[in-house]
Short mmCIF file of N, CA and C in Angstrom, two decimals:
data_model
loop_
_atom_site.label_atom_id
_atom_site.label_comp_id
_atom_site.label_asym_id
_atom_site.label_seq_id
_atom_site.Cartn_x
_atom_site.Cartn_y
_atom_site.Cartn_z
N MET A 1 0.85 -1.17 0.00
CA MET A 1 0.00 0.00 0.00
C MET A 1 0.89 1.24 0.00
N ALA A 2 0.61 2.17 -0.85
CA ALA A 2 1.39 3.40 -0.96
C ALA A 2 1.08 4.32 0.21
N PHE A 3 2.07 5.14 0.58
CA PHE A 3 1.89 6.10 1.67
C PHE A 3 0.69 7.00 1.41
N GLN A 4 0.53 7.46 0.18
CA GLN A 4 -0.57 8.36 -0.16
C GLN A 4 -1.92 7.70 0.13
N ASP A 5 -2.03 6.38 -0.07
CA ASP A 5 -3.27 5.67 0.20
C ASP A 5 -3.60 5.69 1.70
N CYS A 6 -2.56 5.69 2.54
CA CYS A 6 -2.76 5.73 3.99
C CYS A 6 -3.28 7.09 4.45
N MET A 7 -3.05 8.12 3.66
CA MET A 7 -3.39 9.47 4.06
C MET A 7 -4.75 9.91 3.51
N SER A 8 -5.53 9.02 2.94
CA SER A 8 -6.82 9.40 2.40
C SER A 8 -7.77 9.73 3.55
N LEU A 9 -8.77 10.55 3.26
CA LEU A 9 -9.72 10.96 4.29
C LEU A 9 -10.59 9.79 4.72
N PRO A 10 -10.87 9.69 6.01
CA PRO A 10 -11.76 8.61 6.46
C PRO A 10 -13.18 8.85 5.95
N SER A 11 -13.95 7.79 5.83
CA SER A 11 -15.33 7.95 5.39
C SER A 11 -16.08 8.77 6.43
N GLY A 12 -16.95 9.62 5.99
CA GLY A 12 -17.71 10.49 6.88
C GLY A 12 -17.04 11.81 7.18
N CYS A 13 -15.82 12.02 6.71
CA CYS A 13 -15.11 13.29 6.93
C CYS A 13 -15.83 14.38 6.15
N ILE A 14 -16.21 15.48 6.82
CA ILE A 14 -16.96 16.53 6.13
C ILE A 14 -16.11 17.73 5.76
N SER A 15 -14.94 17.87 6.36
CA SER A 15 -14.05 18.98 6.04
C SER A 15 -12.61 18.53 6.15
N SER A 16 -11.76 19.14 5.35
CA SER A 16 -10.34 18.84 5.37
C SER A 16 -9.59 20.11 5.01
N PHE A 17 -8.78 20.62 5.95
CA PHE A 17 -8.01 21.83 5.71
C PHE A 17 -6.54 21.48 5.56
N HIS A 18 -5.90 22.07 4.58
CA HIS A 18 -4.49 21.81 4.29
C HIS A 18 -3.69 23.11 4.35
N GLU A 19 -4.10 24.01 5.20
CA GLU A 19 -3.49 25.34 5.22
C GLU A 19 -2.19 25.38 6.01
N ASN A 20 -1.96 24.42 6.88
CA ASN A 20 -0.72 24.39 7.66
C ASN A 20 0.25 23.42 7.02
N SER A 21 1.52 23.80 7.01
CA SER A 21 2.54 22.99 6.32
C SER A 21 3.33 22.09 7.27
N ASP A 22 2.99 22.12 8.56
CA ASP A 22 3.69 21.29 9.53
C ASP A 22 2.66 20.74 10.52
N LEU A 23 3.13 20.02 11.53
CA LEU A 23 2.20 19.35 12.44
C LEU A 23 1.31 20.32 13.20
N ILE A 24 0.10 19.87 13.50
CA ILE A 24 -0.84 20.63 14.31
C ILE A 24 -0.51 20.32 15.76
N SER A 25 -0.24 21.38 16.54
CA SER A 25 0.20 21.17 17.92
C SER A 25 -0.93 21.31 18.93
N SER A 26 -2.00 22.06 18.58
CA SER A 26 -3.07 22.27 19.55
C SER A 26 -4.33 22.75 18.86
N PHE A 27 -5.48 22.37 19.44
CA PHE A 27 -6.79 22.86 19.04
C PHE A 27 -7.44 23.52 20.24
N GLN A 28 -8.18 24.59 20.02
CA GLN A 28 -9.00 25.22 21.06
C GLN A 28 -10.25 25.77 20.38
N THR A 29 -11.37 25.76 21.09
CA THR A 29 -12.57 26.43 20.60
C THR A 29 -12.91 27.57 21.55
N ASP A 30 -13.63 28.56 21.04
CA ASP A 30 -14.14 29.60 21.92
C ASP A 30 -15.24 29.00 22.79
N THR A 31 -15.74 29.75 23.77
CA THR A 31 -16.71 29.21 24.72
C THR A 31 -18.01 28.80 24.04
N SER A 32 -18.37 29.43 22.94
CA SER A 32 -19.61 29.08 22.24
C SER A 32 -19.39 27.98 21.19
N CYS A 33 -18.16 27.52 21.05
CA CYS A 33 -17.79 26.49 20.07
C CYS A 33 -18.11 26.90 18.63
N ASN A 34 -18.05 28.18 18.35
CA ASN A 34 -18.27 28.69 16.99
C ASN A 34 -16.98 28.87 16.22
N THR A 35 -15.86 28.95 16.93
CA THR A 35 -14.57 29.23 16.31
C THR A 35 -13.56 28.19 16.77
N LEU A 36 -12.84 27.61 15.82
CA LEU A 36 -11.76 26.67 16.12
C LEU A 36 -10.44 27.36 15.86
N LEU A 37 -9.56 27.35 16.85
CA LEU A 37 -8.21 27.88 16.73
C LEU A 37 -7.26 26.70 16.60
N VAL A 38 -6.32 26.80 15.67
CA VAL A 38 -5.38 25.72 15.41
C VAL A 38 -3.96 26.30 15.44
N SER A 39 -3.12 25.77 16.33
CA SER A 39 -1.71 26.19 16.34
C SER A 39 -0.89 25.11 15.65
N SER A 40 0.20 25.55 15.01
CA SER A 40 0.98 24.62 14.21
C SER A 40 2.47 24.90 14.35
N SER A 41 3.25 23.86 14.10
CA SER A 41 4.70 24.02 14.12
C SER A 41 5.22 24.84 12.96
N ASP A 42 4.36 25.18 12.00
CA ASP A 42 4.80 26.07 10.93
C ASP A 42 4.76 27.53 11.37
N GLY A 43 4.36 27.80 12.63
CA GLY A 43 4.36 29.15 13.17
C GLY A 43 3.12 29.95 12.82
N VAL A 44 2.04 29.28 12.43
CA VAL A 44 0.81 29.97 12.02
C VAL A 44 -0.33 29.57 12.94
N LEU A 45 -1.10 30.56 13.39
CA LEU A 45 -2.34 30.34 14.11
C LEU A 45 -3.46 30.46 13.08
N THR A 46 -4.27 29.39 12.94
CA THR A 46 -5.34 29.35 11.96
C THR A 46 -6.67 29.45 12.68
N VAL A 47 -7.61 30.25 12.12
CA VAL A 47 -8.92 30.48 12.71
C VAL A 47 -9.97 29.95 11.74
N ILE A 48 -10.81 29.03 12.22
CA ILE A 48 -11.83 28.40 11.38
C ILE A 48 -13.20 28.67 11.97
N ASP A 49 -14.14 29.15 11.15
CA ASP A 49 -15.52 29.40 11.56
C ASP A 49 -16.26 28.06 11.51
N LEU A 50 -16.74 27.58 12.66
CA LEU A 50 -17.41 26.29 12.74
C LEU A 50 -18.92 26.37 12.52
N ARG A 51 -19.46 27.58 12.40
CA ARG A 51 -20.90 27.69 12.17
C ARG A 51 -21.21 27.29 10.75
N LYS A 52 -22.25 26.52 10.59
CA LYS A 52 -22.65 26.10 9.26
C LYS A 52 -23.20 27.29 8.50
N SER A 53 -23.01 27.28 7.20
CA SER A 53 -23.50 28.38 6.38
C SER A 53 -25.02 28.36 6.33
N GLY A 54 -25.58 29.55 6.13
CA GLY A 54 -27.03 29.66 6.00
C GLY A 54 -27.47 29.23 4.62
N GLY A 55 -28.74 29.38 4.33
CA GLY A 55 -29.29 28.98 3.05
C GLY A 55 -28.64 29.69 1.88
N ASP A 56 -28.13 30.91 2.12
CA ASP A 56 -27.50 31.65 1.03
C ASP A 56 -26.02 31.34 0.91
N GLY A 57 -25.50 30.44 1.77
CA GLY A 57 -24.10 30.06 1.70
C GLY A 57 -23.16 30.97 2.46
N HIS A 58 -23.69 32.04 3.07
CA HIS A 58 -22.85 32.97 3.83
C HIS A 58 -22.82 32.57 5.29
N HIS A 59 -21.73 32.84 5.94
CA HIS A 59 -21.55 32.52 7.35
C HIS A 59 -21.83 33.75 8.18
N ALA A 60 -22.44 33.53 9.33
CA ALA A 60 -22.77 34.63 10.22
C ALA A 60 -21.53 35.41 10.64
N ALA A 61 -20.43 34.71 10.91
CA ALA A 61 -19.21 35.39 11.35
C ALA A 61 -18.67 36.31 10.27
N ILE A 62 -18.78 35.89 9.02
CA ILE A 62 -18.31 36.73 7.93
C ILE A 62 -19.25 37.90 7.73
N GLN A 63 -20.55 37.67 7.80
CA GLN A 63 -21.53 38.73 7.59
C GLN A 63 -21.43 39.82 8.66
N SER A 64 -21.06 39.44 9.87
CA SER A 64 -21.03 40.40 10.96
C SER A 64 -19.78 41.28 10.92
N ARG A 65 -18.83 40.99 10.06
CA ARG A 65 -17.60 41.76 9.98
C ARG A 65 -17.78 42.94 9.03
N PRO A 66 -17.05 44.04 9.28
CA PRO A 66 -17.07 45.15 8.34
C PRO A 66 -16.55 44.71 6.97
N GLN A 67 -16.98 45.38 5.93
CA GLN A 67 -16.59 45.03 4.57
C GLN A 67 -15.07 44.97 4.41
N SER A 68 -14.33 45.84 5.10
CA SER A 68 -12.88 45.88 4.96
C SER A 68 -12.21 44.60 5.47
N MET A 69 -12.90 43.82 6.31
CA MET A 69 -12.31 42.60 6.85
C MET A 69 -12.75 41.35 6.09
N MET A 70 -13.42 41.51 4.96
CA MET A 70 -13.99 40.37 4.27
C MET A 70 -13.18 39.94 3.06
N GLU A 71 -11.90 40.34 2.97
CA GLU A 71 -11.10 39.91 1.84
C GLU A 71 -11.03 38.39 1.81
N PRO A 72 -11.10 37.80 0.62
CA PRO A 72 -11.11 36.34 0.53
C PRO A 72 -9.77 35.74 0.93
N MET A 73 -9.84 34.55 1.51
CA MET A 73 -8.64 33.81 1.88
C MET A 73 -8.23 32.94 0.71
N LYS A 74 -6.93 32.86 0.43
CA LYS A 74 -6.43 31.91 -0.56
C LYS A 74 -6.32 30.56 0.12
N LEU A 75 -6.93 29.55 -0.49
CA LEU A 75 -6.95 28.22 0.11
C LEU A 75 -6.02 27.29 -0.62
N HIS A 76 -5.50 26.32 0.12
CA HIS A 76 -4.71 25.25 -0.47
C HIS A 76 -5.60 24.49 -1.44
N PRO A 77 -5.08 24.04 -2.58
CA PRO A 77 -5.94 23.37 -3.57
C PRO A 77 -6.61 22.10 -3.07
N ASP A 78 -6.05 21.43 -2.05
CA ASP A 78 -6.65 20.21 -1.54
C ASP A 78 -7.69 20.44 -0.44
N THR A 79 -7.87 21.69 -0.04
CA THR A 79 -8.81 21.98 1.05
C THR A 79 -10.24 21.73 0.61
N ARG A 80 -10.98 20.99 1.46
CA ARG A 80 -12.42 20.80 1.29
C ARG A 80 -13.07 21.37 2.54
N GLN A 81 -13.63 22.57 2.45
CA GLN A 81 -14.15 23.25 3.63
C GLN A 81 -15.44 22.64 4.16
N GLY A 82 -16.21 21.98 3.32
CA GLY A 82 -17.48 21.46 3.79
C GLY A 82 -18.34 22.58 4.32
N PRO A 83 -19.02 22.38 5.45
CA PRO A 83 -19.89 23.44 5.97
C PRO A 83 -19.13 24.52 6.74
N PHE A 84 -17.83 24.35 6.95
CA PHE A 84 -17.05 25.31 7.73
C PHE A 84 -16.24 26.20 6.81
N ARG A 85 -15.69 27.28 7.35
CA ARG A 85 -14.92 28.21 6.54
C ARG A 85 -13.64 28.62 7.26
N LEU A 86 -12.54 28.59 6.50
CA LEU A 86 -11.30 29.16 7.00
C LEU A 86 -11.53 30.65 7.10
N PHE A 87 -11.36 31.20 8.29
CA PHE A 87 -11.69 32.61 8.50
C PHE A 87 -10.44 33.48 8.42
N ARG A 88 -9.39 33.13 9.12
CA ARG A 88 -8.16 33.91 9.11
C ARG A 88 -6.96 33.03 9.44
N LYS A 89 -5.80 33.52 9.04
CA LYS A 89 -4.53 32.93 9.45
C LYS A 89 -3.66 34.07 9.97
N SER A 90 -2.89 33.77 11.01
CA SER A 90 -1.98 34.78 11.53
C SER A 90 -0.82 34.96 10.56
N ASP A 91 -0.08 36.01 10.78
CA ASP A 91 1.19 36.15 10.08
C ASP A 91 2.08 34.99 10.54
N ALA A 92 2.93 34.53 9.65
CA ALA A 92 3.86 33.46 10.03
C ALA A 92 4.82 33.99 11.09
N GLN A 93 4.90 33.29 12.20
CA GLN A 93 5.81 33.67 13.27
C GLN A 93 7.19 33.11 12.96
N ASP A 94 8.19 33.64 13.62
CA ASP A 94 9.57 33.18 13.39
C ASP A 94 9.87 31.91 14.18
N ASP A 95 8.86 31.30 14.76
CA ASP A 95 9.07 30.17 15.65
C ASP A 95 7.88 29.23 15.59
N GLU A 96 8.09 27.98 15.99
CA GLU A 96 7.02 26.99 16.03
C GLU A 96 6.06 27.31 17.17
N LEU A 97 4.76 27.13 16.92
CA LEU A 97 3.75 27.26 17.97
C LEU A 97 3.47 25.85 18.49
N LEU A 98 3.80 25.60 19.77
CA LEU A 98 3.75 24.24 20.32
C LEU A 98 2.58 23.99 21.27
N SER A 99 2.01 25.03 21.84
CA SER A 99 0.93 24.87 22.80
C SER A 99 0.04 26.11 22.73
N MET A 100 -1.20 25.99 23.24
CA MET A 100 -2.12 27.12 23.12
C MET A 100 -3.13 27.09 24.27
N CYS A 101 -3.58 28.29 24.66
CA CYS A 101 -4.57 28.42 25.72
C CYS A 101 -5.34 29.73 25.52
N LEU A 102 -6.63 29.73 25.83
CA LEU A 102 -7.45 30.94 25.80
C LEU A 102 -7.49 31.52 27.21
N MET A 103 -7.28 32.83 27.32
CA MET A 103 -7.25 33.51 28.62
C MET A 103 -8.14 34.74 28.57
N LYS A 104 -8.29 35.39 29.72
CA LYS A 104 -9.02 36.66 29.86
C LYS A 104 -10.42 36.56 29.26
N ASN A 105 -11.16 35.50 29.66
CA ASN A 105 -12.53 35.28 29.17
C ASN A 105 -12.59 35.22 27.66
N GLY A 106 -11.61 34.58 27.06
CA GLY A 106 -11.59 34.41 25.62
C GLY A 106 -11.11 35.61 24.83
N LYS A 107 -10.60 36.63 25.50
CA LYS A 107 -10.13 37.83 24.80
C LYS A 107 -8.66 37.74 24.38
N LYS A 108 -7.93 36.78 24.94
CA LYS A 108 -6.52 36.59 24.60
C LYS A 108 -6.25 35.14 24.24
N VAL A 109 -5.44 34.94 23.23
CA VAL A 109 -4.96 33.61 22.84
C VAL A 109 -3.46 33.61 23.11
N VAL A 110 -3.00 32.61 23.87
CA VAL A 110 -1.59 32.51 24.23
C VAL A 110 -1.03 31.24 23.60
N CYS A 111 0.11 31.36 22.93
CA CYS A 111 0.78 30.20 22.35
C CYS A 111 2.21 30.13 22.86
N GLY A 112 2.62 28.93 23.27
CA GLY A 112 4.01 28.69 23.66
C GLY A 112 4.82 28.33 22.43
N THR A 113 6.07 28.76 22.40
CA THR A 113 6.91 28.57 21.22
C THR A 113 8.13 27.70 21.51
N GLN A 114 8.79 27.29 20.45
CA GLN A 114 10.00 26.47 20.52
C GLN A 114 11.13 27.20 21.23
N GLN A 115 11.21 28.52 21.07
CA GLN A 115 12.31 29.29 21.66
C GLN A 115 12.01 29.78 23.07
N GLY A 116 10.89 29.33 23.68
CA GLY A 116 10.60 29.68 25.06
C GLY A 116 9.92 31.02 25.24
N VAL A 117 9.20 31.47 24.23
CA VAL A 117 8.48 32.75 24.30
C VAL A 117 6.98 32.45 24.29
N LEU A 118 6.21 33.21 25.10
CA LEU A 118 4.76 33.16 25.02
C LEU A 118 4.30 34.26 24.06
N ASN A 119 3.60 33.87 23.00
CA ASN A 119 3.03 34.83 22.04
C ASN A 119 1.57 35.05 22.39
N PHE A 120 1.12 36.32 22.36
CA PHE A 120 -0.25 36.68 22.68
C PHE A 120 -0.92 37.31 21.47
N TRP A 121 -2.16 36.88 21.19
CA TRP A 121 -3.01 37.52 20.21
C TRP A 121 -4.24 38.05 20.93
N SER A 122 -4.74 39.22 20.52
CA SER A 122 -6.02 39.71 21.00
C SER A 122 -7.10 39.12 20.10
N TRP A 123 -8.20 38.66 20.70
CA TRP A 123 -9.27 38.02 19.94
C TRP A 123 -9.75 38.96 18.82
N GLY A 124 -9.82 38.43 17.63
CA GLY A 124 -10.29 39.19 16.47
C GLY A 124 -9.19 39.89 15.71
N THR A 125 -8.00 39.98 16.29
CA THR A 125 -6.85 40.57 15.61
C THR A 125 -5.85 39.45 15.36
N TRP A 126 -5.98 38.82 14.20
CA TRP A 126 -5.26 37.57 13.96
C TRP A 126 -3.98 37.72 13.17
N GLY A 127 -3.61 38.90 12.76
CA GLY A 127 -2.39 39.07 11.99
C GLY A 127 -1.16 38.82 12.84
N ASP A 128 -0.53 39.87 13.30
CA ASP A 128 0.67 39.74 14.12
C ASP A 128 0.28 39.65 15.59
N ILE A 129 1.20 39.18 16.41
CA ILE A 129 0.95 39.06 17.84
C ILE A 129 0.77 40.45 18.46
N SER A 130 0.01 40.51 19.55
CA SER A 130 -0.18 41.79 20.24
C SER A 130 0.85 41.98 21.36
N ASP A 131 1.43 40.86 21.82
CA ASP A 131 2.42 40.94 22.88
C ASP A 131 3.21 39.64 22.91
N ARG A 132 4.37 39.67 23.57
CA ARG A 132 5.18 38.47 23.72
C ARG A 132 5.86 38.53 25.08
N PHE A 133 6.06 37.36 25.66
CA PHE A 133 6.66 37.25 26.98
C PHE A 133 7.79 36.24 26.91
N PRO A 134 9.05 36.71 26.76
CA PRO A 134 10.19 35.79 26.73
C PRO A 134 10.59 35.40 28.15
N GLY A 135 11.47 34.43 28.27
CA GLY A 135 12.01 34.13 29.58
C GLY A 135 12.10 32.67 29.94
N HIS A 136 11.42 31.80 29.20
CA HIS A 136 11.55 30.37 29.48
C HIS A 136 12.90 29.89 28.94
N PRO A 137 13.54 28.95 29.62
CA PRO A 137 14.87 28.51 29.19
C PRO A 137 14.85 27.73 27.87
N GLN A 138 13.74 27.03 27.60
CA GLN A 138 13.63 26.26 26.37
C GLN A 138 12.18 26.26 25.90
N SER A 139 11.81 25.33 25.04
CA SER A 139 10.49 25.31 24.43
C SER A 139 9.37 25.20 25.46
N ILE A 140 8.22 25.82 25.13
CA ILE A 140 7.03 25.76 25.99
C ILE A 140 6.09 24.75 25.35
N ASP A 141 6.10 23.55 25.91
CA ASP A 141 5.37 22.43 25.32
C ASP A 141 3.96 22.26 25.87
N ALA A 142 3.66 22.86 27.02
CA ALA A 142 2.35 22.68 27.63
C ALA A 142 1.91 23.97 28.31
N LEU A 143 0.61 24.27 28.20
CA LEU A 143 0.00 25.41 28.88
C LEU A 143 -1.27 24.92 29.57
N LEU A 144 -1.50 25.40 30.79
CA LEU A 144 -2.70 25.04 31.54
C LEU A 144 -3.25 26.30 32.19
N LYS A 145 -4.51 26.63 31.87
CA LYS A 145 -5.16 27.78 32.48
C LYS A 145 -5.68 27.38 33.85
N ILE A 146 -5.27 28.10 34.89
CA ILE A 146 -5.76 27.89 36.25
C ILE A 146 -7.02 28.73 36.46
N ASP A 147 -6.95 29.99 36.09
CA ASP A 147 -8.11 30.88 36.05
C ASP A 147 -7.83 31.89 34.94
N GLU A 148 -8.66 32.90 34.81
CA GLU A 148 -8.53 33.84 33.69
C GLU A 148 -7.25 34.68 33.74
N ASP A 149 -6.60 34.72 34.89
CA ASP A 149 -5.40 35.52 35.04
C ASP A 149 -4.15 34.70 35.34
N THR A 150 -4.28 33.37 35.48
CA THR A 150 -3.16 32.53 35.88
C THR A 150 -2.96 31.39 34.89
N LEU A 151 -1.74 31.27 34.42
CA LEU A 151 -1.39 30.27 33.41
C LEU A 151 -0.14 29.53 33.88
N LEU A 152 -0.19 28.20 33.85
CA LEU A 152 1.00 27.39 34.12
C LEU A 152 1.60 26.99 32.78
N SER A 153 2.92 27.02 32.72
CA SER A 153 3.60 26.63 31.48
C SER A 153 4.61 25.54 31.78
N GLY A 154 4.70 24.59 30.85
CA GLY A 154 5.67 23.51 30.96
C GLY A 154 6.75 23.70 29.92
N SER A 155 7.99 23.81 30.38
CA SER A 155 9.12 24.06 29.48
C SER A 155 10.12 22.93 29.63
N THR A 156 10.67 22.47 28.51
CA THR A 156 11.65 21.38 28.56
C THR A 156 13.01 21.89 28.97
#
């Protein structure tokens, strides 16, 4: 059996995204489970709208955004979005994103990196990071939210 045959989609798969070029390190959803955040070792945070499209094929998340934020996303040719939509991708970071956690009542996304830096994004601003916190001796492989203001990090 060829390797490519092993990588075929399982039966019943409704969506397949190929936007990340390296391993997926973490998944998180917002509290309403409408948005899926995906961190990857390629240094990109991917945002996927999980709400099914309406009868007209438009998604509520896209409709609620100002016209200036509705530029189309370029998709990988193998992507099959199904009922979901790739909403945004962050700018490529200079480092692998290895772990992820939502903080501040879902207003902040924190990702641990290979170089021991915590990268912060503000919810809805998915381009570049809004803040960074260096200081870990090595990679941040695990994050655990204790409460909205307290985060434990595991560094190798």
